[in-house]
């Protein structure tokens, strides 16, 4: 696991041509919690339905005043996952550790040696692998990475089964991304019926003023989506925080 000592001496980061204190950046954040609350299940009589356990905050484009449209969706999904860890992860030393800012995420990846120094302050994307490093770095939580080859059979069987097992055992949000479909998604649940499965998707691509959860749901920013609606020619990766308590 990675420590934060190397990053502690970095008080400020050059962000988009200006210096910004991470604490000041995070104070600007306007988020809403548990945006899936009240959303009806996609199936009347599902065979199996598993969802997230615990509270979280919804992070999306621009929620901290930084316009990251076109490149920041992975960072926002990491922040949503981190907020869940802040509220629910049992490690006492990491309780109340807020979700890291975009500059903090970039600096952490540089400090770990995963990225070159030029990565800080850039608009480079991050994916599921970087998410696993960042969550381990800030919260000491290991993540399971699952690669799902493209095609309906792989998605419906491999991804869906992995997600059912994850939400039953760990209950933490999952990050999903791919190649042709390279838009980061937060996955908060999975519901399976006789005719196929649906994923509970929280989409970080919303940009605008803060909306109530009912309006976010109405506009489809948090929604149950059929697995069949995913790009069948894209592979997908899943980043799954392993947060279940180990038996002694």
Coordinates of C-alpha atoms in Angstrom, one line a residue:
X1 CA 0.0 0.0 0.0
X2 CA 1.1 3.5 -0.7
X3 CA 1.6 6.2 1.9
X4 CA 0.9 10.0 1.7
X5 CA 4.1 11.2 3.2
X6 CA 5.7 12.0 -0.2
X7 CA 2.7 14.2 -1.1
X8 CA 2.5 16.0 2.2
X9 CA 5.1 18.6 1.3
X10 CA 3.1 19.7 -1.7
X11 CA 1.0 22.6 -0.4
X12 CA -0.1 23.9 -3.7
X13 CA -0.5 22.5 -7.2
X14 CA -0.4 24.5 -10.5
X15 CA -4.0 23.9 -11.7
X16 CA -5.0 25.2 -15.1
X17 CA -2.4 28.0 -15.0
X18 CA -3.1 29.0 -11.4
X19 CA -2.2 27.8 -8.0
X20 CA -4.9 26.4 -5.9
X21 CA -5.0 25.1 -2.4
X22 CA -6.7 21.6 -2.3
X23 CA -8.7 22.5 0.8
X24 CA -10.1 25.6 -0.9
X25 CA -10.9 23.6 -4.0
X26 CA -12.8 21.0 -2.1
X27 CA -14.7 23.6 -0.1
X28 CA -16.3 24.7 -3.3
X29 CA -17.9 21.3 -4.0
X30 CA -21.6 21.1 -4.3
X31 CA -22.8 17.5 -4.1
X32 CA -25.9 15.6 -3.2
X33 CA -26.0 12.3 -1.3
X34 CA -27.5 8.9 -2.3
X35 CA -28.9 10.1 -5.6
X36 CA -30.4 6.6 -6.4
X37 CA -32.8 6.8 -3.4
X38 CA -36.4 6.4 -4.4
X39 CA -35.5 5.0 -7.9
X40 CA -37.8 2.1 -8.6
X41 CA -36.3 -1.3 -9.5
X42 CA -36.2 -1.9 -13.3
X43 CA -38.0 -5.3 -13.0
X44 CA -41.3 -6.1 -11.3
X45 CA -40.2 -9.6 -10.2
X46 CA -36.4 -9.9 -10.4
X47 CA -34.6 -13.1 -9.9
X48 CA -31.8 -11.3 -8.1
X49 CA -31.2 -7.7 -7.2
X50 CA -28.2 -6.3 -5.3
X51 CA -27.3 -2.7 -4.6
X52 CA -24.8 -0.5 -2.7
X53 CA -24.9 -0.5 1.1
X54 CA -24.2 2.8 2.8
X55 CA -24.1 6.5 2.0
X56 CA -22.1 8.3 -0.7
X57 CA -21.9 11.7 -2.5
X58 CA -22.5 12.2 -6.2
X59 CA -19.5 13.9 -7.9
X60 CA -19.8 15.1 -11.5
X61 CA -18.3 17.5 -14.0
X62 CA -17.7 20.9 -12.6
X63 CA -19.1 20.2 -9.1
X64 CA -16.0 21.9 -7.5
X65 CA -15.9 24.9 -9.9
X66 CA -13.3 23.2 -12.2
X67 CA -14.6 22.7 -15.7
X68 CA -13.3 19.2 -16.5
X69 CA -15.7 18.4 -19.3
X70 CA -14.3 15.9 -21.8
X71 CA -11.6 14.4 -19.5
X72 CA -12.6 14.4 -15.8
X73 CA -15.2 11.6 -15.7
X74 CA -12.8 9.0 -14.2
X75 CA -11.7 11.4 -11.5
X76 CA -15.4 12.1 -10.6
X77 CA -16.2 8.5 -10.3
X78 CA -13.1 8.0 -8.1
X79 CA -14.4 10.8 -5.9
X80 CA -17.8 9.2 -5.6
X81 CA -16.2 5.9 -4.6
X82 CA -13.9 7.8 -2.1
X83 CA -16.9 9.5 -0.5
X84 CA -18.4 6.0 0.2
X85 CA -15.1 5.0 1.8
X86 CA -15.1 8.1 3.9
X87 CA -18.6 7.3 5.3
X88 CA -18.4 3.5 5.5
X89 CA -14.9 2.1 5.4
X90 CA -14.1 0.6 8.8
X91 CA -10.4 1.8 8.9
X92 CA -10.5 4.3 11.8
X93 CA -7.5 6.3 10.6
X94 CA -9.2 7.1 7.3
X95 CA -12.6 8.0 8.6
X96 CA -13.6 11.6 7.8
X97 CA -10.9 11.7 5.1
X98 CA -12.8 13.6 2.3
X99 CA -12.7 12.6 -1.3
X100 CA -9.4 13.8 -2.8
X101 CA -9.5 16.7 -5.2
X102 CA -8.5 16.4 -8.8
X103 CA -5.1 17.9 -8.1
X104 CA -4.6 15.5 -5.2
X105 CA -5.5 12.5 -7.4
X106 CA -3.0 13.6 -10.0
X107 CA -0.2 14.4 -7.5
X108 CA -0.8 11.0 -5.8
X109 CA -0.3 9.1 -9.1
X110 CA 2.9 11.1 -9.7
X111 CA 4.2 10.4 -6.2
X112 CA 3.5 6.7 -6.7
X113 CA 5.6 6.7 -9.9
X114 CA 2.6 5.7 -12.0
X115 CA 2.7 9.1 -13.9
X116 CA 5.4 11.5 -14.9
X117 CA 5.6 14.9 -13.3
X118 CA 3.9 16.6 -16.2
X119 CA 0.7 14.7 -15.4
X120 CA 0.0 17.1 -12.5
X121 CA -2.2 19.9 -13.8
X122 CA -2.9 18.1 -17.1
X123 CA -6.2 17.0 -18.7
X124 CA -5.2 13.4 -19.1
X125 CA -7.8 10.7 -18.4
X126 CA -7.7 8.1 -15.6
X127 CA -9.3 4.7 -15.7
X128 CA -10.0 1.7 -13.5
X129 CA -6.3 0.9 -12.9
X130 CA -5.5 4.4 -11.7
X131 CA -8.7 4.3 -9.5
X132 CA -7.4 1.2 -7.8
X133 CA -4.0 2.9 -7.0
X134 CA -5.7 6.1 -5.8
X135 CA -8.1 4.4 -3.4
X136 CA -5.4 2.3 -2.0
X137 CA -3.1 5.4 -1.6
X138 CA -5.7 7.5 0.3
X139 CA -7.8 4.8 2.1
X140 CA -5.6 1.6 2.3
X141 CA -8.3 -0.4 0.5
X142 CA -7.4 -3.0 -2.1
X143 CA -9.4 -3.2 -5.3
X144 CA -10.2 -6.1 -7.5
X145 CA -9.8 -5.4 -11.2
X146 CA -12.0 -7.4 -13.6
X147 CA -11.5 -7.4 -17.4
X148 CA -14.6 -8.3 -19.4
X149 CA -14.2 -9.0 -23.1
X150 CA -16.7 -7.4 -25.4
X151 CA -20.0 -9.1 -26.3
X152 CA -23.3 -9.7 -24.8
X153 CA -22.5 -13.1 -23.4
X154 CA -19.4 -11.9 -21.5
X155 CA -21.3 -8.8 -20.2
X156 CA -24.4 -10.7 -19.1
X157 CA -22.6 -13.5 -17.5
X158 CA -19.1 -12.5 -16.3
X159 CA -19.7 -8.8 -15.5
X160 CA -23.2 -9.4 -14.0
X161 CA -22.1 -12.3 -11.8
X162 CA -19.0 -10.4 -10.6
X163 CA -21.2 -7.4 -9.7
X164 CA -23.8 -9.6 -7.8
X165 CA -21.0 -11.1 -5.8
X166 CA -19.4 -7.8 -5.1
X167 CA -22.5 -6.0 -3.9
X168 CA -23.6 -9.0 -1.7
X169 CA -20.2 -9.2 0.0
X170 CA -18.7 -5.6 -0.1
X171 CA -21.6 -3.2 -0.9
X172 CA -19.2 -0.5 -2.2
X173 CA -19.6 1.4 -5.5
X174 CA -17.8 0.1 -8.6
X175 CA -16.1 2.0 -11.4
X176 CA -16.7 0.8 -15.0
X177 CA -14.9 1.8 -18.2
X178 CA -13.9 0.4 -21.5
X179 CA -12.1 1.0 -24.8
X180 CA -14.8 1.9 -27.5
X181 CA -17.1 2.9 -24.6
X182 CA -14.5 4.9 -22.7
X183 CA -16.9 6.9 -20.6
X184 CA -16.4 6.2 -16.9
X185 CA -19.5 5.1 -15.0
X186 CA -20.2 4.5 -11.4
X187 CA -22.1 1.2 -10.8
X188 CA -24.3 1.1 -7.7
X189 CA -26.3 -2.1 -8.3
X190 CA -27.3 -4.9 -10.5
X191 CA -30.7 -6.5 -11.1
X192 CA -31.3 -9.7 -13.0
X193 CA -34.5 -11.1 -14.5
X194 CA -35.5 -13.9 -16.9
X195 CA -34.9 -11.6 -19.9
X196 CA -31.6 -10.1 -18.8
X197 CA -29.9 -7.7 -16.4
X198 CA -29.9 -4.0 -15.6
X199 CA -27.1 -2.0 -14.0
X200 CA -27.7 1.0 -11.6
X201 CA -25.5 3.6 -13.2
X202 CA -24.5 7.0 -11.7
X203 CA -23.2 9.1 -14.6
X204 CA -20.5 11.7 -13.8
X205 CA -20.9 13.6 -17.0
X206 CA -23.6 16.0 -15.8
X207 CA -22.5 19.6 -15.8
X208 CA -24.5 22.4 -14.4
X209 CA -26.2 23.7 -11.3
X210 CA -26.9 21.4 -8.4
X211 CA -30.0 19.3 -9.0
X212 CA -32.2 17.4 -6.6
X213 CA -32.0 13.7 -6.8
X214 CA -35.5 13.4 -8.3
X215 CA -34.4 15.7 -11.2
X216 CA -31.2 13.8 -11.7
X217 CA -33.2 10.6 -11.9
X218 CA -35.7 12.2 -14.3
X219 CA -32.9 13.3 -16.6
X220 CA -31.2 9.9 -16.5
X221 CA -28.0 10.9 -14.7
X222 CA -28.7 8.1 -12.3
X223 CA -30.7 5.3 -13.8
X224 CA -31.2 1.5 -14.2
X225 CA -29.8 0.7 -17.7
X226 CA -30.1 -2.6 -19.5
X227 CA -26.8 -4.5 -19.9
X228 CA -27.8 -4.9 -23.6
X229 CA -27.6 -1.1 -24.0
X230 CA -23.8 -1.2 -23.4
X231 CA -21.5 -1.2 -26.4
X232 CA -21.3 -4.8 -27.4
X233 CA -18.1 -4.3 -29.3
X234 CA -16.2 -2.7 -26.4
X235 CA -14.3 -4.5 -23.6
X236 CA -15.0 -3.3 -20.1
X237 CA -12.9 -3.1 -16.9
X238 CA -14.3 -3.0 -13.4
X239 CA -12.6 -1.6 -10.3
X240 CA -14.2 -3.1 -7.2
X241 CA -13.1 -1.9 -3.7
X242 CA -12.7 -4.9 -1.4
X243 CA -14.2 -3.6 1.8
X244 CA -15.7 -6.6 3.4
X245 CA -14.4 -7.3 6.9
X246 CA -12.0 -10.2 7.1
X247 CA -12.9 -12.9 9.5
X248 CA -10.3 -13.5 12.3

